[in-house]
PDB file of C-alpha atoms in Angstrom:
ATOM      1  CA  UNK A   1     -19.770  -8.975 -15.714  1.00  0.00           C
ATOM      2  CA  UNK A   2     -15.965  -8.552 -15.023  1.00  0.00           C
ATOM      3  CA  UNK A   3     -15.107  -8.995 -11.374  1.00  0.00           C
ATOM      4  CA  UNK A   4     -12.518  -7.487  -9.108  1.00  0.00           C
ATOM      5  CA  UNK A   5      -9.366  -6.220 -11.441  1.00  0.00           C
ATOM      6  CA  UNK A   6      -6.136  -5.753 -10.208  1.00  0.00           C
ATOM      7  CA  UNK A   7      -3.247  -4.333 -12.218  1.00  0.00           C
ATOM      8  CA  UNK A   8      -0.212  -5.653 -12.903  1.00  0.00           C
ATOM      9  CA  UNK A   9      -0.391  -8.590 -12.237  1.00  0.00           C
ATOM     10  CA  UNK A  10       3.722  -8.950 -11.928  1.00  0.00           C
ATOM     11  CA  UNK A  11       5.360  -5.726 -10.601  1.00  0.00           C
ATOM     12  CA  UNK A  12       9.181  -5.603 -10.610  1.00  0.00           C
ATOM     13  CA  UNK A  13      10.823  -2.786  -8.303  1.00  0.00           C
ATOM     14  CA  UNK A  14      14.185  -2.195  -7.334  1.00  0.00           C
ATOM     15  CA  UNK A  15      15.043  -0.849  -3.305  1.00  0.00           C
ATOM     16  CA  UNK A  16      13.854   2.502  -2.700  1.00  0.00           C
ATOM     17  CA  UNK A  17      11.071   2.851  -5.670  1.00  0.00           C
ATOM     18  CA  UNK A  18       7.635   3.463  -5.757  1.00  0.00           C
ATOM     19  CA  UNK A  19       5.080   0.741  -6.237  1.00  0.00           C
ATOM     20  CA  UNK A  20       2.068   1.677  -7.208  1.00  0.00           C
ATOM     21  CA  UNK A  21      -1.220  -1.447  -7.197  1.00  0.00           C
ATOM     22  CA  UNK A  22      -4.438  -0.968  -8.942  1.00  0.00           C
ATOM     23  CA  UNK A  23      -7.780  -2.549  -8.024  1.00  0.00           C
ATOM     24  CA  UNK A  24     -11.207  -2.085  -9.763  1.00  0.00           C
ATOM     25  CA  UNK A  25     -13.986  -3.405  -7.939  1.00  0.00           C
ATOM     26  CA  UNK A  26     -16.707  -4.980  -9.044  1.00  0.00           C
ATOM     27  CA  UNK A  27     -19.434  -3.140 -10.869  1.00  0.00           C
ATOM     28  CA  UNK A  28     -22.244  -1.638  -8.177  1.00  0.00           C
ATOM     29  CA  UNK A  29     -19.688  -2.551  -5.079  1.00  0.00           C
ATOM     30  CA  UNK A  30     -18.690   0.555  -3.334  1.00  0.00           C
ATOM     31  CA  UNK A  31     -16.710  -1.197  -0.357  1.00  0.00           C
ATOM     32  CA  UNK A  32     -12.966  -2.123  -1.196  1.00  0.00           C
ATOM     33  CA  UNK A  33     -10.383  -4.160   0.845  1.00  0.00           C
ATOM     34  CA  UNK A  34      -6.560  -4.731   0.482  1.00  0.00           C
ATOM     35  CA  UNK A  35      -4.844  -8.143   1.816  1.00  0.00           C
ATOM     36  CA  UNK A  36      -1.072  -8.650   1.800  1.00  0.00           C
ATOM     37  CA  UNK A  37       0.547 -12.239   1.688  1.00  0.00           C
ATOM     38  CA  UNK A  38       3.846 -13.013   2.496  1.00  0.00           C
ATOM     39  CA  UNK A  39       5.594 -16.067   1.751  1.00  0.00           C
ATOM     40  CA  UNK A  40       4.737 -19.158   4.409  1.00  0.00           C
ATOM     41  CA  UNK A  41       1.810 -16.653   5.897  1.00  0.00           C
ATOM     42  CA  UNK A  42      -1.688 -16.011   5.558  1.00  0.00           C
ATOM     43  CA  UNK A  43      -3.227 -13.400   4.471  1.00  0.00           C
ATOM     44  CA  UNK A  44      -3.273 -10.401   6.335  1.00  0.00           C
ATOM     45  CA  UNK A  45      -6.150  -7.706   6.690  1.00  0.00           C
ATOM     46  CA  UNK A  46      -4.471  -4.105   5.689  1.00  0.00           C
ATOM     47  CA  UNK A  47      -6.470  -1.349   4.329  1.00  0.00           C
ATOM     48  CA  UNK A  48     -10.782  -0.690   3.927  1.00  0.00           C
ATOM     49  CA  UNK A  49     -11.958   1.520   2.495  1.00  0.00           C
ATOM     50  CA  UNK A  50     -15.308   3.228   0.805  1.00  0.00           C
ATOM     51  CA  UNK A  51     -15.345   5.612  -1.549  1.00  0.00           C
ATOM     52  CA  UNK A  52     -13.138   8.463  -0.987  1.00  0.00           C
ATOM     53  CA  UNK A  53     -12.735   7.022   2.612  1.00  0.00           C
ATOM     54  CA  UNK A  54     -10.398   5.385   4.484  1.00  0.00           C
ATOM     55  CA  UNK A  55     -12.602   3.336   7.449  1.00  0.00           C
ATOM     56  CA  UNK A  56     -10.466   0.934   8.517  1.00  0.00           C
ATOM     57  CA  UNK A  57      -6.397   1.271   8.099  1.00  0.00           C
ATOM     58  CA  UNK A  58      -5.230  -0.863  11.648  1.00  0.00           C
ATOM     59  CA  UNK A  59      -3.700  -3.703   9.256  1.00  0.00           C
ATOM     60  CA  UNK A  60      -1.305  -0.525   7.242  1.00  0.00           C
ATOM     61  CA  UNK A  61       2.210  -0.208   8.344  1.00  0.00           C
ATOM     62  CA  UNK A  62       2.551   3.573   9.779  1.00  0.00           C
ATOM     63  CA  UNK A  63       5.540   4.388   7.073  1.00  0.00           C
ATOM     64  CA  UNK A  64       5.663   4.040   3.365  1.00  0.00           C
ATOM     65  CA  UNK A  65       2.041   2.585   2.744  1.00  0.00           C
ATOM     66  CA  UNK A  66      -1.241   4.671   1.465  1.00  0.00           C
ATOM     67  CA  UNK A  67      -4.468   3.539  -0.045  1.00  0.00           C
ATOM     68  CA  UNK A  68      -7.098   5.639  -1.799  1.00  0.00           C
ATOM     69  CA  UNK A  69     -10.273   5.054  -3.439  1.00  0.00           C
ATOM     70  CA  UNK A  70     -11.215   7.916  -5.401  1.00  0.00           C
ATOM     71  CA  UNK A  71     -14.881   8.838  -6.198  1.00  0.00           C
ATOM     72  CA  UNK A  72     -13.773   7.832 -10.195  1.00  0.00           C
ATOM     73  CA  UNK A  73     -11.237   5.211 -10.623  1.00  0.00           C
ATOM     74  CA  UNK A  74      -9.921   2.220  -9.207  1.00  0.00           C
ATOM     75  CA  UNK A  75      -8.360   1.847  -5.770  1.00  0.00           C
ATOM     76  CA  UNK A  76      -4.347   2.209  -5.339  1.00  0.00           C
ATOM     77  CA  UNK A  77      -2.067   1.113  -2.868  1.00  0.00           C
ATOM     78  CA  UNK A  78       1.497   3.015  -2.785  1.00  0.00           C
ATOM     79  CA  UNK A  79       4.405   1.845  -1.767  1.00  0.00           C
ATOM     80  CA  UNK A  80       7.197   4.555  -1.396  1.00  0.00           C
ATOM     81  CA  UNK A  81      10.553   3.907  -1.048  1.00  0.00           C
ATOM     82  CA  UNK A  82      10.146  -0.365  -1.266  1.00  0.00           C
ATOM     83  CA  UNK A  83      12.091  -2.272   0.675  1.00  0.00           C
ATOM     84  CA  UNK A  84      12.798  -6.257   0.258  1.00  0.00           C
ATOM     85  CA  UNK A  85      10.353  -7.065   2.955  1.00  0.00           C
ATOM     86  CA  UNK A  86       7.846  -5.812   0.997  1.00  0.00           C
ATOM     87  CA  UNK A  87       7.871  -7.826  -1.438  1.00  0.00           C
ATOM     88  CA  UNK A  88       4.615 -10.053  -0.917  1.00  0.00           C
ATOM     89  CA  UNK A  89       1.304 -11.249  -3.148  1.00  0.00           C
ATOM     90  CA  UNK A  90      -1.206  -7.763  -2.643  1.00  0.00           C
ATOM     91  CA  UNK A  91      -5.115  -9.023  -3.271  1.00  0.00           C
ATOM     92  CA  UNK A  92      -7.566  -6.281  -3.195  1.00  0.00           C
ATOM     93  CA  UNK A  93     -11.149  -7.376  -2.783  1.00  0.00           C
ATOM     94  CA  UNK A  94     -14.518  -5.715  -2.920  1.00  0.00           C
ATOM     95  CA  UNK A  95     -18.128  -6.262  -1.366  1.00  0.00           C
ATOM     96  CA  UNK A  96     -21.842  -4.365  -2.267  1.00  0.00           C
ATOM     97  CA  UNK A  97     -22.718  -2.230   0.645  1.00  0.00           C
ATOM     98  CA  UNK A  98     -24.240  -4.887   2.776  1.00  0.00           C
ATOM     99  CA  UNK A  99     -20.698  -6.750   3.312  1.00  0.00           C
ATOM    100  CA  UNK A 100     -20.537 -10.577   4.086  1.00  0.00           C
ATOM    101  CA  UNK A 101     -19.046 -12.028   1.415  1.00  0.00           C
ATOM    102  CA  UNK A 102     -15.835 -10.533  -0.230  1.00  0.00           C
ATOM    103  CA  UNK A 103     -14.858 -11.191  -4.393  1.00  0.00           C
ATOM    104  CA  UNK A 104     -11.201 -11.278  -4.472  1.00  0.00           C
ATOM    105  CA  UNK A 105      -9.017 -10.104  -7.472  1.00  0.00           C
ATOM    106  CA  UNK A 106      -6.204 -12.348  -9.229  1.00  0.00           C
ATOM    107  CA  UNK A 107      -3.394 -10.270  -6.881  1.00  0.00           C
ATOM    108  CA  UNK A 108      -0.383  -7.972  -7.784  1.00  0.00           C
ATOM    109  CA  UNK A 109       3.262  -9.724  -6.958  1.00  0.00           C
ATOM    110  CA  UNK A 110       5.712  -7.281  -5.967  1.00  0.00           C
ATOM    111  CA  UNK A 111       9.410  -8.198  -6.099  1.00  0.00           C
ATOM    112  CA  UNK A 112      11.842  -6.122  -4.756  1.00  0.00           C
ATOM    113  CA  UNK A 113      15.023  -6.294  -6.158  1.00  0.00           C
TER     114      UNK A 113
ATOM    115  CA  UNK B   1     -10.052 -10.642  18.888  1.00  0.00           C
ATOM    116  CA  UNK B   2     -10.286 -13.071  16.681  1.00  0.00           C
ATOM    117  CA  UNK B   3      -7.777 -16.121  14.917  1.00  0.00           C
ATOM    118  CA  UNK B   4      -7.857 -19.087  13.063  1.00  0.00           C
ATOM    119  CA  UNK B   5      -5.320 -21.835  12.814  1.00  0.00           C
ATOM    120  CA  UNK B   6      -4.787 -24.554  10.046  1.00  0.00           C
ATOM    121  CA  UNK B   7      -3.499 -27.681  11.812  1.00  0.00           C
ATOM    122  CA  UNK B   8      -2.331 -28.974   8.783  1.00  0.00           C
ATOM    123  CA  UNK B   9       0.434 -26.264   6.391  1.00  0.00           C
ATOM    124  CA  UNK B  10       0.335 -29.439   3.692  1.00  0.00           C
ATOM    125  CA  UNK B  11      -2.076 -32.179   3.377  1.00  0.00           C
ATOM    126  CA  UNK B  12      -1.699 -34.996   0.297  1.00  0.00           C
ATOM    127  CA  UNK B  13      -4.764 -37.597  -0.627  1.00  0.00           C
ATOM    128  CA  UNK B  14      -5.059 -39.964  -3.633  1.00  0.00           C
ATOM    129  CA  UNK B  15      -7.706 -39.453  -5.876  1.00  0.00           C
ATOM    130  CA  UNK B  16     -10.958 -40.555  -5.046  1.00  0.00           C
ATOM    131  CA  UNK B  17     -10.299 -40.473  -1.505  1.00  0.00           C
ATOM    132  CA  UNK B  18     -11.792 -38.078   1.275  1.00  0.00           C
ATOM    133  CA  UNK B  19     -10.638 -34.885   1.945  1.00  0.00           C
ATOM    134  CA  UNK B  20     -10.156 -33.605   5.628  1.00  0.00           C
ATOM    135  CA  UNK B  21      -8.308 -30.176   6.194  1.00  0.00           C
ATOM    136  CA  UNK B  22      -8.535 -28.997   9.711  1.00  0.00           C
ATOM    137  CA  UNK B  23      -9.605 -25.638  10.912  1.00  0.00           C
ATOM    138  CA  UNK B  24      -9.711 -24.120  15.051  1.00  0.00           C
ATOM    139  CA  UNK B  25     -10.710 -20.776  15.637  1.00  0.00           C
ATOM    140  CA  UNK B  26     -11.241 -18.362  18.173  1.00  0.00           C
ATOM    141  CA  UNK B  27     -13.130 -15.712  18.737  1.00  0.00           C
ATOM    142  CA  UNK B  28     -15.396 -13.372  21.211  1.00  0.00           C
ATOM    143  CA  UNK B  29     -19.023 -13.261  19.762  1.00  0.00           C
ATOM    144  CA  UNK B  30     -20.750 -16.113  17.318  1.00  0.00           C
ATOM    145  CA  UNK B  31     -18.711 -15.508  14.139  1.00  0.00           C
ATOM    146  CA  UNK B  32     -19.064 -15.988  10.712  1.00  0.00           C
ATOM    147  CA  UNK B  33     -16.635 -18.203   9.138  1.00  0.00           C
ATOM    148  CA  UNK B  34     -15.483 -19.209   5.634  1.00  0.00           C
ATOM    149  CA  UNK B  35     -13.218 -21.032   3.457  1.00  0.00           C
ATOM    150  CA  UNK B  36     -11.357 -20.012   0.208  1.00  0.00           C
ATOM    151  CA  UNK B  37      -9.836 -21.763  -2.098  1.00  0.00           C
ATOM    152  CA  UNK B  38      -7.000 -20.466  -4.270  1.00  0.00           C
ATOM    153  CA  UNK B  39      -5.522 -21.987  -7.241  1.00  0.00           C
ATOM    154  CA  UNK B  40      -2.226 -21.130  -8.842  1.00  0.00           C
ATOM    155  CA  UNK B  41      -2.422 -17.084 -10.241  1.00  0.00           C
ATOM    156  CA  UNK B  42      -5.768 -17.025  -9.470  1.00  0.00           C
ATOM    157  CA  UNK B  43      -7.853 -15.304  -7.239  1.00  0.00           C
ATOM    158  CA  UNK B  44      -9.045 -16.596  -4.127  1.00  0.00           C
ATOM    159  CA  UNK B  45     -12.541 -18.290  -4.529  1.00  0.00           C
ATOM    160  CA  UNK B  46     -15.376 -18.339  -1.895  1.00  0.00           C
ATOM    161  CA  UNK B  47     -15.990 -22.393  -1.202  1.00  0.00           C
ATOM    162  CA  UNK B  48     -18.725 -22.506   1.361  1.00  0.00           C
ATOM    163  CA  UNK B  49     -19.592 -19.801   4.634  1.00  0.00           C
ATOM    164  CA  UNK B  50     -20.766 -20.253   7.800  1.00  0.00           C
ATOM    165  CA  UNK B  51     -23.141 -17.795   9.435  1.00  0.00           C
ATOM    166  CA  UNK B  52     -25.256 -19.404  12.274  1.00  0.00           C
ATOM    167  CA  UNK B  53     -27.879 -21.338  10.221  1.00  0.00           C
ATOM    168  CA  UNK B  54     -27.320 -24.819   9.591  1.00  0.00           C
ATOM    169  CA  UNK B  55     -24.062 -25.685  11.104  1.00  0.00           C
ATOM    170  CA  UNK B  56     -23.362 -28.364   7.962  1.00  0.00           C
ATOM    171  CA  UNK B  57     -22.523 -25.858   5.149  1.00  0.00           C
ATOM    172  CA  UNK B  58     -22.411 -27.239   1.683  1.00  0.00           C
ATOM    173  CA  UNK B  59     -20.112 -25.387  -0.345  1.00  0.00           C
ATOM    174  CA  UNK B  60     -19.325 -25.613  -4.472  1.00  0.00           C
ATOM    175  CA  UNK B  61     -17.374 -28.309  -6.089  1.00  0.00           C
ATOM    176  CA  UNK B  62     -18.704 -30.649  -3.422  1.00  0.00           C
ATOM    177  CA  UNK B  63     -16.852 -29.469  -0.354  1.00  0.00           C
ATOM    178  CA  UNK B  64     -18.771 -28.835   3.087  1.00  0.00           C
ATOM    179  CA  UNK B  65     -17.746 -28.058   6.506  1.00  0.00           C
ATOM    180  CA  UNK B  66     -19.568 -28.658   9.699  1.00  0.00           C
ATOM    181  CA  UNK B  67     -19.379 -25.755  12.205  1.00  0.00           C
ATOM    182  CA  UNK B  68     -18.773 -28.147  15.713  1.00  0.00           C
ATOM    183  CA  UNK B  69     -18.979 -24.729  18.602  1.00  0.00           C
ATOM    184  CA  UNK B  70     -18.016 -27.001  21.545  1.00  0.00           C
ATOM    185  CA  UNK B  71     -15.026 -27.971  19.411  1.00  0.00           C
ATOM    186  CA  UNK B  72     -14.428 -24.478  17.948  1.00  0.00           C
ATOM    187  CA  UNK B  73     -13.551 -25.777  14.541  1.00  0.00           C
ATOM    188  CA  UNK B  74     -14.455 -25.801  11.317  1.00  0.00           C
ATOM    189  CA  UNK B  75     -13.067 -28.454   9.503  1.00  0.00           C
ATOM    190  CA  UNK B  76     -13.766 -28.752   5.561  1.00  0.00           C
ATOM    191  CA  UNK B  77     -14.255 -32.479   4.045  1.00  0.00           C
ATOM    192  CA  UNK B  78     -14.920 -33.691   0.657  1.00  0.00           C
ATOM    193  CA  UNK B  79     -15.883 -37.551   0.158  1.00  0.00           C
ATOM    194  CA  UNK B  80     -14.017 -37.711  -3.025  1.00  0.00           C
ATOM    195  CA  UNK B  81     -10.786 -35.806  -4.255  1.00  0.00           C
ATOM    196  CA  UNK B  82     -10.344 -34.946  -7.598  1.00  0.00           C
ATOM    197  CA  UNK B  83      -7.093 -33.721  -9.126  1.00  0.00           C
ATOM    198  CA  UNK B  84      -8.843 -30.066  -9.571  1.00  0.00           C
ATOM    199  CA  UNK B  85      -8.967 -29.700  -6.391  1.00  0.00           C
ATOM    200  CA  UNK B  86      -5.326 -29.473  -6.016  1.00  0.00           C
ATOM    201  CA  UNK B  87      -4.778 -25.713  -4.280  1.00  0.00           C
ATOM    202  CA  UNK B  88      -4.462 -23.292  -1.529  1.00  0.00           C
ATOM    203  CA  UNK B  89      -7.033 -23.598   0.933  1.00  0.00           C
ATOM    204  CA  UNK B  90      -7.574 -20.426   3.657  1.00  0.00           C
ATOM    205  CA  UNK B  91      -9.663 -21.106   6.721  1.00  0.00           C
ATOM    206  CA  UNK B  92     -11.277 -17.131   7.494  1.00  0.00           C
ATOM    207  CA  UNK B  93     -13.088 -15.767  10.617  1.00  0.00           C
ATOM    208  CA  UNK B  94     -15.270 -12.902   9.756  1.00  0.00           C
ATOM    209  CA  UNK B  95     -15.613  -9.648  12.185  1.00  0.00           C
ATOM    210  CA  UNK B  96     -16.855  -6.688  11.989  1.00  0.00           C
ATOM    211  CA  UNK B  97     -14.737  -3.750  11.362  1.00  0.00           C
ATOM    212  CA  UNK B  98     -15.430  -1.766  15.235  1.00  0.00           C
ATOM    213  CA  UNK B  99     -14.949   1.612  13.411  1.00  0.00           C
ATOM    214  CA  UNK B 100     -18.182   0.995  11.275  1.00  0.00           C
ATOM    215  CA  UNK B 101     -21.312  -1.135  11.478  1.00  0.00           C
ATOM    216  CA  UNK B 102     -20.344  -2.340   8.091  1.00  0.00           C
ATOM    217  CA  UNK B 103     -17.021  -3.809   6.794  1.00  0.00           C
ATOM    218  CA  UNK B 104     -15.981  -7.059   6.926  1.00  0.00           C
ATOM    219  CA  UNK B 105     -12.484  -7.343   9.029  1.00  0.00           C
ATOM    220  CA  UNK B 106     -11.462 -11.016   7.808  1.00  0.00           C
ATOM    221  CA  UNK B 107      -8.980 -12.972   9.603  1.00  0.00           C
ATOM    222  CA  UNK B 108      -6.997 -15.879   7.533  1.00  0.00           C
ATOM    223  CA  UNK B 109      -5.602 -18.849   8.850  1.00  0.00           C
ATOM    224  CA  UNK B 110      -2.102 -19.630   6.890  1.00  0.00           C
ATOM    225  CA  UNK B 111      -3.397 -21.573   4.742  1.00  0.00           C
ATOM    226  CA  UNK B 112      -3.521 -25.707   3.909  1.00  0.00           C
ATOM    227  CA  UNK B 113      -2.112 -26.438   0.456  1.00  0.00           C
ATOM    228  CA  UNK B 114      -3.547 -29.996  -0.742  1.00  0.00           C
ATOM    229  CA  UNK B 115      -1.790 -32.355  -3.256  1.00  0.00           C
ATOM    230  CA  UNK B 116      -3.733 -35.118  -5.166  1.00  0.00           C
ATOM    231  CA  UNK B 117      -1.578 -37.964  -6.438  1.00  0.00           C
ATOM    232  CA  UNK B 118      -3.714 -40.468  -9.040  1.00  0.00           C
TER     233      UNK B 118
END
């Protein structure tokens, strides 16, 4: 019973690429969440989402940043056009449909070079 | 609106002594309220939650917090620290998201990292 998967684990970009993060959620939860954490911060709320639905995007900067979650697949979070700033710890988590308690995935990193 | 704060951005115990790391929150309705534990390139890990039963929570791995409302905190204690339990520790208020009846908005505090020395 494999719980939430994110992909890669290590993601190297250089200014002005594309960044693309992977999350699989758990099997049977349809309810998926994306967390950012900079250095010296907490983690802060982004993205939620259902499937093929975006509910809840307050915590998404306006610019650069998109999440899906396709009927079949896993989740993704873009990045266009990276930037140094973004460079950060990305943990996606997922939840069944009655939400209270969240299973978090390992993270991505994301350097910008 | 909701927020947490950590009083504490590094606490460091010797082994076999108690744990305290500090936790104050606000928010505008009874919340529900967590911690998580995160260890080095791992993913966080639920410890214990809070949602108005008891207001002693026992948690895993021998950790509990006491929910004090007068106090608005939230403060998680062990009796004895063992070098495992060297991490990343994230205080969370829960809210709903307002655009659904479902979702789970969290809020993290900025986390306490703990050192045990033997």
């Amino acid at each position: 019973n494999a719980g939430v998967m994110q992909n890669p684990r290590h993601l190297v970009r250089r200014r002005g690429q594309e960044a693309r993060l992977r999350c699989s959620p758990m099997k049977g939860h349809s309810h998926v969440y994306w967390y950012r954490q900079l250095p010296e911060e907490g983690l802060k709320f982004m993205v939620y989402l259902q499937k093929e639905n975006i509910i809840d995007e307050s915590g998404m900067p306006k610019e650069r940043f998109s999440a899906e979650f396709p009927k079949e697949g896993p989740s993704i979070l873009r990045i266009q056009q990276v930037v140094r700033g973004d460079s950060a710890a990305y943990f996606c988590a997922s939840s069944p449909p009655l939400p209270e308690k969240l299973f978090f995935g390992s993270g991505t990193q994301l350097s910008v070079l | 609106a909701q927020s947490v704060t950590q009083l504490d951005s590094h606490v460091s115990v010797s082994e076999g002594t108690p744990v305290l790391l500090r936790c104050n929150y606000s928010s505008s309705y009874s919340p529900s309220l967590f911690w998580y534990v995160q260890h080095p390139n791992k993913g966080l890990q639920l410890l214990l939650k809070y949602t108005s039963a008891a207001t002693l929570v026992k948690g895993i791995n021998g950790f509990e917090a006491e929910f004090k409302k007068s106090e608005t905190s939230f403060h998680l204690t062990k009796p004895s620290a063992h070098m495992s339990d060297a991490a990343e520790y994230f205080c969370v208020v829960s809210g709903r998201s307002i655009l659904t009846g479902g979702g789970n908005k969290l809020t993290f505090g900025t986390g306490t990292q703990l050192k045990v020395e033997l």
